[in-house]
Amino acid sequence: MRKSTRTLLAAALVLGVAAGPAVAPAFARVPAVPAASQAPSQELAARMSAAVAGLPRADATAALVRVGGTEGTWQGSSGVHDLETNAPADPSGRFRAGSVTKVFTAATVLQLAAEGRIDLDRTARSYLPELIPGRYARVTVRQLLNHTHGIPAPDFPGSTVEEWYAHRLDVHTPEGMVRSATAKPREFRPGTRQHYLNIGYTIAGLIVERVTGDSFERQVERRVMRPLGLRDTYLPGTDAGITGPYNHGYQTMRLDDGTTGLRDVSVWRATDGWAAGDLVSTTADLERFTRELFAGRVVRGPLLEEMFTLPRVTDVKTGAPAAYAAGLSMKRLGGREVWGKTGGRWGYNAAVASTRDGARTLVYSVNSTDAKGQDMNRTALDVMVAAYGLPD
């Protein structure tokens, strides 16, 4: 696929993040194996197998994919566990899920709203008066969740991947990030535009802590992970490594000898993401979470509609209609609505997606070599199109 075509497709497909090129390492691959339950059509199996074939290559070193739902199931993995041993990728390995975290955070906030402990129309400042300044006094909890709050991003050290790598072990506190962001002028009047950023979810995580008197991590575990039996999913806090088995993530950057190549970036603190982007999980756990969420067994009753209700505003950068609801985003693919969320941390791209009726779900982890690049990762793009079809 030509780069210009891929760029256009990526712009249409993004449910959250992107990636790009590197150098192709030695080849090794695990054959894609269909799941035993609901047999996929031969066409689906062929498309999905082709989407993950040939790894590792320049854009990715591994991919783990699960397709589920009533239209047929499929599981496959490709690539390598690491570039030193070239051992096959572990299909049950953990990975950094990036902004997929936002779906867990939104679900937790909406559960608290159902209990009357959080009011979506109440201002963030009323919950955190010592942290949210007067210029943001009118920002509501709902606006935090659907990215219409107008609060800019906080400042972080560095402007290149090499500089960010040098700061990979820095610890960022949520309070510090909120102070950095809210010290700046607002981007727009709350509720009038949409700008996808992490900061709204950082504030939402702090509100969870304020109303429960408990840590954000324990609340998500108690309300989402434990009830669903997500035993391989966790929020790492300040831990820089990934606990348990995982496939290594690599990033293209300038190396110590001045050349450009791949560096192992598996060890990297995610405190800058926190409630917006630090989740570690597996495809099996995220598939279960997606299935239960869309079936109404995570967020129950009318509040589930918050996750499928797009605000009637336009994107502050593109002018296009808003694409983000509370936690989820929507794109039309293959003639139908697909709701989900992508995420990216250095070395890793991930996504959860489903049709509203759960007829087809998709979860993937792609070990991208530029998980925060300008274009959507080639392998991730191929997987999304194979599962759902081209954008309308």
XYZ file of C-alpha atoms in Angstrom:
392
model
C 0.000 0.000 0.000
C 1.451 3.381 -1.022
C 2.295 5.722 1.858
C -0.113 8.481 0.741
C -2.975 5.977 0.610
C -2.030 4.606 4.017
C -1.950 8.138 5.459
C -5.467 8.855 4.191
C -6.755 5.547 5.520
C -5.078 6.126 8.868
C -6.722 9.524 9.223
C -10.101 7.896 8.645
C -9.429 4.896 10.884
C -7.815 6.409 13.970
C -9.800 5.504 17.103
C -6.810 6.980 19.091
C -3.064 6.585 17.877
C -0.452 5.725 15.098
C 3.038 4.386 14.034
C 5.820 4.060 11.298
C 9.102 2.645 9.763
C 12.405 1.125 10.947
C 14.870 -1.566 9.850
C 13.682 -5.105 9.194
C 15.221 -7.711 11.542
C 15.534 -11.453 11.021
C 12.330 -13.306 10.154
C 10.465 -15.636 12.493
C 6.761 -16.264 12.792
C 4.050 -18.140 14.660
C 1.384 -19.388 12.240
C -2.025 -17.848 12.822
C -4.347 -20.351 14.524
C -8.147 -19.994 14.443
C -10.003 -20.194 17.753
C -11.923 -23.390 18.369
C -15.331 -21.950 19.288
C -17.102 -20.226 16.381
C -15.353 -21.061 13.115
C -14.499 -18.027 10.970
C -15.333 -17.847 7.300
C -12.503 -18.796 4.987
C -12.491 -15.237 3.718
C -12.084 -13.730 7.192
C -9.373 -16.229 8.126
C -7.477 -15.459 4.916
C -7.727 -11.693 5.431
C -6.594 -11.830 9.049
C -3.731 -14.225 8.321
C -2.505 -11.955 5.535
C -2.702 -8.884 7.791
C -0.196 -10.301 10.293
C 1.976 -12.263 7.850
C 5.659 -11.552 7.379
C 6.608 -10.232 10.802
C 9.025 -9.047 11.949
C 9.487 -6.324 9.351
C 10.297 -2.618 9.295
C 7.099 -1.389 10.948
C 6.538 -4.049 13.618
C 8.264 -6.946 15.341
C 5.167 -8.840 16.522
C 1.368 -8.834 16.419
C -1.268 -10.561 18.553
C -4.856 -10.501 17.267
C -8.271 -11.792 18.369
C -11.509 -11.473 16.421
C -14.681 -12.444 18.272
C -18.452 -12.165 18.161
C -21.346 -13.981 16.538
C -19.905 -13.599 13.030
C -17.012 -15.948 13.819
C -13.843 -15.977 15.896
C -10.185 -16.008 14.911
C -6.909 -15.830 16.809
C -3.437 -15.340 15.429
C 0.045 -14.203 16.321
C 3.089 -13.360 14.273
C 6.636 -12.145 14.750
C 9.133 -12.570 17.552
C 9.314 -12.388 21.311
C 12.552 -10.405 21.058
C 15.205 -9.593 18.474
C 18.039 -11.305 20.324
C 16.645 -14.824 20.429
C 14.124 -14.516 17.552
C 11.886 -16.842 19.566
C 8.262 -16.825 18.370
C 6.001 -14.151 19.834
C 4.028 -15.289 22.882
C 0.317 -15.056 21.942
C -0.641 -14.689 25.614
C 2.045 -12.107 26.389
C 1.239 -8.874 28.183
C 1.656 -5.502 26.492
C 1.212 -1.798 27.130
C -2.309 -0.845 26.014
C -1.838 2.941 26.110
C -5.036 4.921 25.734
C -7.227 1.827 25.905
C -6.864 2.725 29.603
C -9.380 5.513 29.002
C -12.166 2.986 28.458
C -11.472 1.483 31.901
C -11.354 4.952 33.453
C -14.585 6.040 31.797
C -16.311 2.836 32.937
C -15.182 3.442 36.518
C -16.421 7.058 36.500
C -19.759 5.998 34.992
C -20.212 3.299 37.629
C -19.688 5.950 40.306
C -22.153 8.186 38.496
C -24.722 5.374 38.571
C -24.212 5.187 42.331
C -24.774 8.940 42.683
C -21.209 9.552 43.882
C -20.197 11.485 40.752
C -22.463 13.893 38.863
C -21.450 14.174 35.199
C -22.894 17.703 35.020
C -21.043 18.888 38.103
C -17.805 20.809 37.641
C -14.389 19.271 38.102
C -13.497 22.231 40.312
C -16.279 21.364 42.750
C -14.526 18.035 43.361
C -10.948 19.371 43.263
C -11.204 23.043 44.340
C -7.566 23.240 45.405
C -6.309 21.958 42.038
C -8.592 23.350 39.321
C -8.211 27.153 38.980
C -10.989 29.628 38.297
C -10.304 29.840 34.548
C -11.534 26.237 34.316
C -14.373 26.602 36.822
C -17.067 25.595 34.307
C -15.479 22.368 33.047
C -17.781 19.440 33.866
C -16.969 15.785 34.461
C -18.755 14.850 31.224
C -16.526 17.283 29.317
C -13.445 15.655 30.839
C -14.594 12.290 29.472
C -15.543 13.435 25.959
C -12.563 15.776 25.420
C -14.602 18.992 25.177
C -13.051 20.604 28.285
C -10.619 22.993 26.583
C -7.745 22.273 28.991
C -4.376 22.053 27.166
C -1.787 19.321 27.600
C 0.803 19.589 30.391
C 4.474 20.164 29.640
C 6.963 17.295 29.658
C 10.747 17.444 29.193
C 12.114 16.737 25.714
C 10.933 17.241 22.149
C 12.421 14.214 20.344
C 12.127 10.483 20.914
C 15.777 10.383 21.973
C 15.149 13.047 24.632
C 11.968 11.333 25.787
C 13.895 8.072 26.034
C 16.462 9.791 28.248
C 13.569 10.749 30.546
C 11.863 7.359 30.362
C 12.262 6.702 34.086
C 10.945 10.091 35.221
C 8.005 9.979 37.614
C 5.142 12.373 36.858
C 2.427 12.912 39.441
C -1.170 13.466 38.304
C -1.391 16.597 40.445
C 1.768 17.984 38.850
C 0.437 17.305 35.359
C -2.866 19.032 36.179
C -1.079 22.083 37.586
C 1.111 22.315 34.491
C -1.899 22.099 32.172
C -4.255 24.414 34.043
C -1.593 27.111 34.416
C -2.077 27.776 30.695
C -4.930 29.646 28.961
C -7.808 27.459 27.876
C -7.878 26.240 24.265
C -11.595 26.965 23.830
C -14.742 27.569 25.860
C -15.747 24.264 27.518
C -18.334 22.312 25.574
C -17.814 24.131 22.258
C -15.074 22.066 20.540
C -13.316 18.723 20.910
C -9.590 18.118 21.344
C -8.404 14.605 22.155
C -5.893 14.824 25.026
C -4.910 12.816 28.112
C -5.396 15.573 30.668
C -9.179 15.164 31.029
C -8.696 11.566 32.112
C -5.921 12.507 34.519
C -8.383 14.839 36.255
C -11.110 12.180 36.099
C -8.774 9.726 37.860
C -8.188 12.256 40.635
C -11.943 12.758 41.015
C -12.346 8.979 41.426
C -9.830 9.123 44.253
C -11.501 12.129 45.877
C -15.029 10.694 45.972
C -13.994 7.171 47.006
C -11.148 7.958 49.404
C -9.285 5.155 47.638
C -6.586 4.943 44.975
C -7.622 5.064 41.335
C -5.824 1.766 40.730
C -7.722 -0.104 43.462
C -11.054 1.274 42.287
C -10.484 0.083 38.707
C -9.346 -3.298 39.973
C -12.367 -3.668 42.287
C -14.957 -2.407 39.809
C -13.702 -3.752 36.482
C -10.753 -6.135 36.577
C -11.751 -8.399 39.450
C -15.446 -8.848 38.509
C -14.482 -9.748 34.926
C -11.626 -12.037 35.954
C -8.994 -9.987 34.113
C -6.080 -11.684 35.852
C -3.400 -10.503 33.419
C -4.459 -6.843 33.422
C -3.055 -4.265 35.826
C -2.137 -0.613 36.315
C 1.641 -0.441 36.915
C 1.977 2.762 38.941
C 5.647 3.725 39.028
C 6.940 0.312 37.890
C 8.960 0.749 34.698
C 8.929 -2.886 33.613
C 6.134 -5.199 32.515
C 5.334 -7.907 35.048
C 5.078 -11.458 33.713
C 5.613 -12.707 30.146
C 5.629 -10.086 27.389
C 6.967 -9.550 23.885
C 9.615 -6.847 23.738
C 8.790 -3.477 22.241
C 11.258 -1.619 20.007
C 11.476 1.958 18.818
C 13.376 3.452 15.891
C 15.698 6.201 17.114
C 19.231 7.515 16.933
C 21.543 5.109 18.762
C 24.632 5.836 20.843
C 26.952 5.323 17.859
C 25.077 7.945 15.814
C 23.284 5.484 13.554
C 19.518 5.039 13.387
C 18.157 1.683 14.504
C 15.943 -0.173 16.939
C 16.238 0.213 20.695
C 14.421 -2.008 23.197
C 11.929 0.297 24.952
C 10.053 -2.324 26.964
C 11.213 -0.724 30.224
C 9.628 2.735 30.312
C 7.587 4.311 33.083
C 4.059 5.283 32.053
C 3.282 7.762 34.842
C 2.742 10.475 32.223
C -0.256 8.442 31.097
C -1.679 7.285 34.455
C -5.509 7.127 34.250
C -5.293 8.058 30.560
C -2.727 5.541 29.346
C -0.768 3.226 31.642
C -2.721 -0.060 31.411
C -0.925 -3.385 30.857
C -3.065 -6.256 29.549
C -3.403 -9.215 27.163
C -5.563 -9.775 24.102
C -7.595 -12.426 25.959
C -8.384 -10.058 28.835
C -9.213 -7.146 26.544
C -11.453 -9.346 24.415
C -13.400 -10.355 27.528
C -13.593 -6.737 28.690
C -14.843 -5.580 25.271
C -17.484 -8.300 25.074
C -18.795 -7.575 28.580
C -18.699 -3.801 28.124
C -20.730 -3.842 24.912
C -23.183 -6.305 26.473
C -23.927 -3.810 29.246
C -22.333 -5.819 32.043
C -19.625 -3.300 33.017
C -21.556 -0.032 32.858
C -25.240 -0.778 33.329
C -28.394 1.061 32.385
C -28.724 4.518 30.800
C -25.180 5.608 31.678
C -23.778 3.125 29.154
C -25.164 5.448 26.470
C -22.579 8.059 27.508
C -19.980 5.814 25.875
C -21.915 5.815 22.586
C -23.000 9.468 22.494
C -20.821 11.838 20.481
C -20.948 15.519 21.471
C -22.402 17.825 18.808
C -19.226 19.836 18.297
C -16.325 19.823 15.855
C -12.697 18.843 16.267
C -10.509 21.827 17.147
C -7.791 20.801 14.660
C -9.666 19.379 11.675
C -13.126 20.910 11.924
C -14.627 17.435 11.428
C -17.555 16.264 13.588
C -16.536 15.015 17.033
C -15.418 11.359 17.016
C -14.937 10.757 20.755
C -17.563 9.915 23.353
C -16.847 8.907 26.964
C -14.020 6.401 26.613
C -14.880 5.213 23.110
C -14.593 6.578 19.584
C -16.647 5.785 16.498
C -15.738 5.269 12.850
C -17.782 3.864 9.986
C -15.942 0.890 8.486
C -17.265 -1.524 5.909
C -20.684 0.141 5.936
C -21.328 0.022 9.687
C -20.448 1.804 12.904
C -17.413 0.468 14.752
C -16.810 1.703 18.297
C -13.526 1.287 20.111
C -10.266 2.761 21.308
C -6.676 2.568 20.151
C -3.653 3.192 22.308
C 0.064 3.698 21.919
C 3.075 3.551 24.192
C 6.626 3.438 22.855
C 7.076 0.037 21.200
C 3.398 -0.899 21.436
C 0.123 -0.164 19.649
C -3.120 -1.704 20.897
C -6.842 -1.496 20.164
C -10.239 -2.731 21.243
C -13.187 -2.415 18.864
C -16.677 -3.776 18.278
C -19.855 -3.243 16.375
C -22.524 -1.963 18.741
C -24.343 -5.313 18.724
C -21.141 -7.247 19.445
C -21.400 -9.170 16.165
C -17.700 -8.579 15.522
C -15.117 -7.622 18.111
C -11.424 -6.979 17.523
C -8.485 -6.757 19.892
C -4.895 -6.388 18.795
C -1.454 -5.650 20.108
C 1.163 -4.652 17.540
C 4.767 -4.213 18.634
C 5.265 -1.107 16.511
C 8.657 0.406 15.851
C 7.200 3.930 15.894
C 4.086 3.710 18.040
C 3.637 7.490 18.126
C 4.438 8.353 14.516
C 2.486 10.523 12.102
C 0.912 7.643 10.176
C -1.021 4.679 11.506
C 1.152 1.600 11.770
C 0.984 -0.526 8.620
C 0.277 -3.778 10.465
C -2.330 -2.208 12.763
C -4.022 -0.637 9.750
C -4.051 -3.938 7.861
C -5.580 -5.706 10.873
C -8.359 -3.126 11.296
C -9.267 -3.176 7.595
C -9.151 -6.985 7.491
C -11.562 -7.204 10.413
C -14.078 -4.528 9.384
C -13.415 -3.267 5.873
C -12.406 0.081 4.460
C -13.687 3.404 5.842
C -16.963 4.544 4.291
